[in-house]
Amino acid sequence: MDFQRWISRLGTEIIPLEVNYFQALGDECTPEHTHPGQLHIACFEKGSGWCMVNGIKHRIHSGDIYLILPGEMHQFSAEPDNPYRACFLHFSWFGELPAEIPLTLKVPRSEKRKFFALCSRMADICHKGDRDISEDFFFYGELLHFWGLLLRYAADAGVSGELLRPKEGINKQLNQIVSKLHGPPFFYPGIDTLAEESGISRRQLTKLFRKFVGCGIKQYYLANVMHYAKSIREQKVISVAELAKQCGYSTPQNFLLAYKKFFSAPEGKDFSKSVVWTPTETSAGKTISKK
């Protein structure tokens, strides 16, 4: 990815939401879940367990990094006798998906202390109550350092081309479709068009999507639109009219009506609760960083 373009996306399409250090309890297991419009990076410092991604089970070892794309169904389980300690990072991620990044990376043994110290510093800044502008600059500086290390680990591993991510599940038939639903600008082409472009039937597409993503196609698309809109509205960087246009609405009035309806309706609330999980909200484990 072009470096300047990457920088420009930070804070607009790539927005850090949460950085937590997390100590799992023995035999703890998260619910199977997916994140609409979110990239989830799990960096395991100590302990062991299992990571399930799109129905494929992976063994967790010390130093492993898992990069879970928006829409990928996943689940983390801790080893009963040696539960993992990890740094979980969540980003609002819209637009182009990070295809250059593989599913798993490994922190070199010689760099583990430095890498996890970096994660700890980001978590401390992220959860500080009263931050000034200098601390925000420090945070984004650390974040760029973090991404630079990930890209270097990927390059050092010699990962390229089709080997970047496994072909099972969403990566085989649904990844291009999920990418189309991530905007901005957002546009919903319809299930029939998506099925035709993917070369499978409408029925098969909807079945696969619900199996691997955990919800309907239109439901996932709408959640992406509204989660993007919420993150941009909180930043107050563009007008409501421009945001409405990016979200695919013809007028600001129609957009605001749909926005209010989504976040006030039981369906929107239930959807957010059922598919978005963070350790500070539903896990019984211990979050190390303070809020």
Tab-separated table of C-alpha atoms in Angstrom:
chain	number	residue	atom	x	y	z
A	1	MET	CA	0.000	0.000	0.000
A	2	ASP	CA	1.246	3.484	-0.820
A	3	PHE	CA	2.666	5.067	2.335
A	4	GLN	CA	1.093	8.497	1.829
A	5	ARG	CA	-2.296	6.917	1.197
A	6	TRP	CA	-1.911	4.793	4.320
A	7	ILE	CA	-1.184	7.920	6.392
A	8	SER	CA	-4.175	9.757	4.926
A	9	ARG	CA	-6.491	6.890	5.869
A	10	LEU	CA	-5.466	6.961	9.542
A	11	GLY	CA	-8.091	8.973	11.374
A	12	THR	CA	-10.599	8.868	8.501
A	13	GLU	CA	-11.135	5.314	7.211
A	14	ILE	CA	-8.832	3.665	9.781
A	15	ILE	CA	-9.781	4.842	13.252
A	16	PRO	CA	-8.312	3.305	16.423
A	17	LEU	CA	-11.155	2.421	18.765
A	18	GLU	CA	-9.612	0.459	21.581
A	19	VAL	CA	-6.299	-0.987	22.733
A	20	ASN	CA	-6.541	-3.355	25.710
A	21	TYR	CA	-4.101	-5.573	27.513
A	22	PHE	CA	-6.084	-8.617	28.538
A	23	GLN	CA	-5.399	-11.587	30.815
A	24	ALA	CA	-7.755	-14.456	30.048
A	25	LEU	CA	-9.019	-16.805	32.722
A	26	GLY	CA	-8.388	-20.538	32.519
A	27	ASP	CA	-10.650	-22.309	30.025
A	28	GLU	CA	-12.262	-18.978	29.026
A	29	CYS	CA	-13.904	-18.844	25.612
A	30	THR	CA	-15.324	-15.819	23.801
A	31	PRO	CA	-18.574	-16.120	21.863
A	32	GLU	CA	-18.209	-16.657	18.133
A	33	HIS	CA	-18.518	-13.171	16.682
A	34	THR	CA	-17.715	-10.805	13.838
A	35	HIS	CA	-17.056	-7.062	13.701
A	36	PRO	CA	-18.880	-4.956	11.095
A	37	GLY	CA	-16.455	-2.343	9.819
A	38	GLN	CA	-13.764	-3.293	12.323
A	39	LEU	CA	-10.297	-4.816	12.064
A	40	HIS	CA	-9.379	-6.859	15.138
A	41	ILE	CA	-5.686	-7.493	15.851
A	42	ALA	CA	-4.838	-9.930	18.659
A	43	CYS	CA	-1.200	-10.037	19.839
A	44	PHE	CA	-0.456	-12.892	22.256
A	45	GLU	CA	2.374	-12.177	24.688
A	46	LYS	CA	2.174	-15.257	26.926
A	47	GLY	CA	0.200	-18.448	27.401
A	48	SER	CA	-1.668	-20.491	24.838
A	49	GLY	CA	-5.089	-21.379	23.503
A	50	TRP	CA	-7.003	-21.574	20.228
A	51	CYS	CA	-8.253	-19.094	17.636
A	52	MET	CA	-11.135	-20.102	15.369
A	53	VAL	CA	-11.391	-18.071	12.136
A	54	ASN	CA	-14.094	-18.888	9.575
A	55	GLY	CA	-14.458	-22.380	10.996
A	56	ILE	CA	-10.699	-23.130	10.888
A	57	LYS	CA	-9.052	-23.806	14.268
A	58	HIS	CA	-5.550	-22.427	14.916
A	59	ARG	CA	-3.313	-23.078	17.910
A	60	ILE	CA	-2.236	-19.925	19.779
A	61	HIS	CA	1.416	-19.666	20.838
A	62	SER	CA	3.408	-16.948	22.571
A	63	GLY	CA	4.332	-14.223	20.073
A	64	ASP	CA	1.485	-14.979	17.645
A	65	ILE	CA	-0.403	-12.114	16.001
A	66	TYR	CA	-3.838	-12.662	14.434
A	67	LEU	CA	-5.310	-10.071	12.077
A	68	ILE	CA	-9.060	-10.596	11.776
A	69	LEU	CA	-10.632	-8.704	8.872
A	70	PRO	CA	-14.054	-7.038	9.081
A	71	GLY	CA	-16.709	-9.704	8.577
A	72	GLU	CA	-14.556	-12.692	9.523
A	73	MET	CA	-16.226	-14.905	12.130
A	74	HIS	CA	-13.799	-15.660	14.958
A	75	GLN	CA	-13.509	-16.987	18.491
A	76	PHE	CA	-10.723	-17.117	21.098
A	77	SER	CA	-10.321	-19.906	23.675
A	78	ALA	CA	-7.768	-19.967	26.502
A	79	GLU	CA	-5.754	-23.015	27.532
A	80	PRO	CA	-7.096	-24.107	30.955
A	81	ASP	CA	-3.652	-24.597	32.526
A	82	ASN	CA	-1.879	-21.778	30.676
A	83	PRO	CA	-4.359	-19.014	29.725
A	84	TYR	CA	-3.112	-16.405	27.311
A	85	ARG	CA	-2.178	-12.803	27.993
A	86	ALA	CA	-2.807	-10.615	24.945
A	87	CYS	CA	-3.120	-7.127	23.568
A	88	PHE	CA	-6.370	-6.679	21.623
A	89	LEU	CA	-6.584	-3.771	19.192
A	90	HIS	CA	-9.787	-2.734	17.419
A	91	PHE	CA	-9.921	-0.305	14.508
A	92	SER	CA	-12.865	1.082	12.588
A	93	TRP	CA	-11.837	-0.013	9.108
A	94	PHE	CA	-13.720	1.168	6.038
A	95	GLY	CA	-12.881	1.134	2.370
A	96	GLU	CA	-10.031	-1.016	1.091
A	97	LEU	CA	-9.313	-4.086	3.202
A	98	PRO	CA	-5.682	-4.750	4.184
A	99	ALA	CA	-4.991	-7.547	1.706
A	100	GLU	CA	-1.229	-7.160	2.160
A	101	ILE	CA	-1.519	-8.488	5.711
A	102	PRO	CA	-1.734	-12.252	6.307
A	103	LEU	CA	-3.991	-13.921	8.845
A	104	THR	CA	-1.110	-14.682	11.208
A	105	LEU	CA	2.283	-13.171	11.945
A	106	LYS	CA	4.988	-14.023	14.455
A	107	VAL	CA	6.877	-11.576	16.672
A	108	PRO	CA	10.586	-12.558	16.541
A	109	ARG	CA	11.810	-13.853	19.881
A	110	SER	CA	14.456	-11.111	20.055
A	111	GLU	CA	11.801	-8.377	19.624
A	112	LYS	CA	9.039	-9.631	21.911
A	113	ARG	CA	9.893	-7.365	24.830
A	114	LYS	CA	10.103	-4.281	22.591
A	115	PHE	CA	6.927	-5.126	20.659
A	116	PHE	CA	4.726	-5.737	23.696
A	117	ALA	CA	6.141	-2.676	25.461
A	118	LEU	CA	4.906	-0.709	22.432
A	119	CYS	CA	1.467	-2.305	22.775
A	120	SER	CA	1.430	-1.423	26.466
A	121	ARG	CA	2.260	2.231	25.764
A	122	MET	CA	-0.567	2.466	23.223
A	123	ALA	CA	-3.003	0.915	25.702
A	124	ASP	CA	-1.950	3.362	28.434
A	125	ILE	CA	-2.467	6.386	26.165
A	126	CYS	CA	-5.718	5.011	24.749
A	127	HIS	CA	-7.266	4.642	28.207
A	128	LYS	CA	-6.033	7.879	29.726
A	129	GLY	CA	-9.021	9.985	30.643
A	130	ASP	CA	-7.769	13.512	29.976
A	131	ARG	CA	-5.452	13.507	26.966
A	132	ASP	CA	-3.976	16.626	25.452
A	133	ILE	CA	-3.039	17.069	21.799
A	134	SER	CA	0.592	16.083	22.399
A	135	GLU	CA	-0.518	12.678	23.715
A	136	ASP	CA	-2.651	12.146	20.620
A	137	PHE	CA	0.431	12.821	18.489
A	138	PHE	CA	2.416	10.350	20.596
A	139	PHE	CA	-0.335	7.744	20.175
A	140	TYR	CA	-0.396	8.040	16.382
A	141	GLY	CA	3.390	7.937	16.336
A	142	GLU	CA	3.320	4.675	18.283
A	143	LEU	CA	0.562	3.409	15.994
A	144	LEU	CA	2.667	4.044	12.892
A	145	HIS	CA	5.548	2.236	14.585
A	146	PHE	CA	3.185	-0.682	15.295
A	147	TRP	CA	2.033	-0.925	11.667
A	148	GLY	CA	5.604	-0.640	10.443
A	149	LEU	CA	6.582	-3.640	12.577
A	150	LEU	CA	3.621	-5.679	11.273
A	151	LEU	CA	4.561	-4.954	7.664
A	152	ARG	CA	8.194	-5.853	8.356
A	153	TYR	CA	7.210	-9.122	10.053
A	154	ALA	CA	5.097	-9.971	6.996
A	155	ALA	CA	7.964	-9.148	4.623
A	156	ASP	CA	10.489	-11.114	6.701
A	157	ALA	CA	8.182	-14.134	6.648
A	158	GLY	CA	8.274	-14.059	2.850
A	159	VAL	CA	4.489	-14.006	2.566
A	160	SER	CA	3.257	-12.899	-0.840
A	161	GLY	CA	0.572	-13.335	-3.469
A	162	GLU	CA	-2.175	-15.870	-2.836
A	163	LEU	CA	-0.530	-17.097	0.370
A	164	LEU	CA	-1.385	-13.906	2.229
A	165	ARG	CA	-4.562	-15.398	3.715
A	166	PRO	CA	-6.068	-18.874	3.658
A	167	LYS	CA	-8.660	-19.595	1.003
A	168	GLU	CA	-11.194	-21.214	3.316
A	169	GLY	CA	-14.497	-19.588	4.138
A	170	ILE	CA	-14.900	-15.908	3.461
A	171	ASN	CA	-11.520	-15.633	1.742
A	172	LYS	CA	-12.513	-18.112	-0.947
A	173	GLN	CA	-15.846	-16.752	-2.158
A	174	LEU	CA	-16.927	-13.826	-0.023
A	175	ASN	CA	-13.925	-11.541	0.493
A	176	GLN	CA	-14.531	-9.473	-2.649
A	177	ILE	CA	-18.209	-9.171	-1.765
A	178	VAL	CA	-17.488	-8.055	1.790
A	179	SER	CA	-15.044	-5.464	0.410
A	180	LYS	CA	-17.816	-3.994	-1.753
A	181	LEU	CA	-19.938	-3.416	1.352
A	182	HIS	CA	-17.294	-1.412	3.188
A	183	GLY	CA	-17.285	1.973	1.382
A	184	PRO	CA	-17.015	4.880	1.585
A	185	PRO	CA	-18.649	5.940	-0.590
A	186	PHE	CA	-21.278	3.343	0.222
A	187	PHE	CA	-23.461	1.765	-2.429
A	188	TYR	CA	-25.608	-1.330	-2.054
A	189	PRO	CA	-25.627	-3.198	-5.387
A	190	GLY	CA	-28.221	-5.769	-4.334
A	191	ILE	CA	-27.942	-9.502	-3.687
A	192	ASP	CA	-28.635	-10.508	-7.295
A	193	THR	CA	-25.763	-8.368	-8.609
A	194	LEU	CA	-23.392	-9.635	-5.915
A	195	ALA	CA	-24.356	-13.239	-6.674
A	196	GLU	CA	-23.781	-12.741	-10.390
A	197	GLU	CA	-20.372	-11.152	-9.804
A	198	SER	CA	-19.334	-13.999	-7.494
A	199	GLY	CA	-20.531	-16.693	-9.918
A	200	ILE	CA	-22.836	-18.429	-7.441
A	201	SER	CA	-26.578	-18.486	-6.955
A	202	ARG	CA	-28.450	-15.993	-4.803
A	203	ARG	CA	-29.500	-18.745	-2.403
A	204	GLN	CA	-25.957	-20.094	-2.063
A	205	LEU	CA	-24.549	-16.595	-1.532
A	206	THR	CA	-26.984	-15.702	1.238
A	207	LYS	CA	-26.380	-19.074	2.912
A	208	LEU	CA	-22.580	-18.724	2.782
A	209	PHE	CA	-22.707	-15.127	3.980
A	210	ARG	CA	-24.845	-15.940	6.994
A	211	LYS	CA	-22.666	-18.971	7.814
A	212	PHE	CA	-19.308	-17.178	7.741
A	213	VAL	CA	-20.287	-13.592	8.599
A	214	GLY	CA	-23.109	-14.340	11.002
A	215	CYS	CA	-25.877	-12.117	9.600
A	216	GLY	CA	-27.698	-11.166	6.402
A	217	ILE	CA	-25.973	-9.220	3.598
A	218	LYS	CA	-28.191	-6.129	3.799
A	219	GLN	CA	-27.982	-6.175	7.593
A	220	TYR	CA	-24.185	-6.271	7.459
A	221	TYR	CA	-24.092	-3.482	4.869
A	222	LEU	CA	-26.368	-1.221	6.919
A	223	ALA	CA	-24.304	-1.848	10.058
A	224	ASN	CA	-21.159	-0.816	8.171
A	225	VAL	CA	-22.817	2.380	6.939
A	226	MET	CA	-24.101	3.376	10.344
A	227	HIS	CA	-20.955	2.474	12.280
A	228	TYR	CA	-18.947	4.524	9.792
A	229	ALA	CA	-21.394	7.408	10.109
A	230	LYS	CA	-21.199	7.287	13.906
A	231	SER	CA	-17.390	7.363	13.933
A	232	ILE	CA	-17.270	10.302	11.482
A	233	ARG	CA	-20.002	12.261	13.280
A	234	GLU	CA	-18.083	11.977	16.540
A	235	GLN	CA	-15.002	13.461	14.851
A	236	LYS	CA	-16.991	16.356	13.323
A	237	VAL	CA	-14.583	16.558	10.381
A	238	ILE	CA	-17.173	16.872	7.581
A	239	SER	CA	-20.692	18.282	7.217
A	240	VAL	CA	-23.815	16.185	7.639
A	241	ALA	CA	-24.602	16.753	3.964
A	242	GLU	CA	-21.224	15.363	2.872
A	243	LEU	CA	-21.529	12.436	5.279
A	244	ALA	CA	-25.017	11.640	3.960
A	245	LYS	CA	-23.605	11.567	0.421
A	246	GLN	CA	-20.772	9.235	1.450
A	247	CYS	CA	-23.296	6.926	3.118
A	248	GLY	CA	-25.434	6.675	-0.029
A	249	TYR	CA	-28.347	8.920	0.996
A	250	SER	CA	-29.818	11.534	-1.337
A	251	THR	CA	-30.537	14.107	1.388
A	252	PRO	CA	-29.258	14.850	4.913
A	253	GLN	CA	-32.818	14.481	6.181
A	254	ASN	CA	-33.129	10.919	4.887
A	255	PHE	CA	-29.733	10.067	6.329
A	256	LEU	CA	-30.478	11.468	9.796
A	257	LEU	CA	-33.816	9.654	9.874
A	258	ALA	CA	-32.174	6.334	8.991
A	259	TYR	CA	-29.335	6.984	11.468
A	260	LYS	CA	-31.719	7.655	14.338
A	261	LYS	CA	-33.854	4.656	13.426
A	262	PHE	CA	-30.878	2.287	13.319
A	263	PHE	CA	-29.416	3.237	16.693
A	264	SER	CA	-32.753	3.489	18.491
A	265	ALA	CA	-34.451	0.362	17.126
A	266	PRO	CA	-34.152	-2.905	19.086
A	267	GLU	CA	-32.882	-4.633	15.943
A	268	GLY	CA	-29.919	-2.248	15.654
A	269	LYS	CA	-29.096	-2.545	19.345
A	270	ASP	CA	-29.389	-6.336	19.305
A	271	PHE	CA	-27.225	-6.569	16.184
A	272	SER	CA	-24.448	-4.546	17.804
A	273	LYS	CA	-24.592	-6.633	20.964
A	274	SER	CA	-24.644	-9.945	19.136
A	275	VAL	CA	-21.791	-9.443	16.686
A	276	VAL	CA	-19.457	-6.976	18.379
A	277	TRP	CA	-17.454	-8.236	21.345
A	278	THR	CA	-14.690	-6.539	23.289
A	279	PRO	CA	-13.027	-7.968	26.403
A	280	THR	CA	-13.991	-5.021	28.578
A	281	GLU	CA	-17.692	-5.526	27.884
A	282	THR	CA	-18.574	-9.224	28.004
A	283	SER	CA	-15.535	-11.263	28.960
A	284	ALA	CA	-15.013	-12.538	32.488
A	285	GLY	CA	-11.248	-12.149	32.138
A	286	LYS	CA	-9.158	-9.352	33.550
A	287	THR	CA	-8.422	-6.251	31.502
A	288	ILE	CA	-4.977	-5.027	32.517
A	289	SER	CA	-5.220	-1.486	31.153
A	290	LYS	CA	-7.246	0.995	33.183
A	291	LYS	CA	-10.040	3.016	31.668
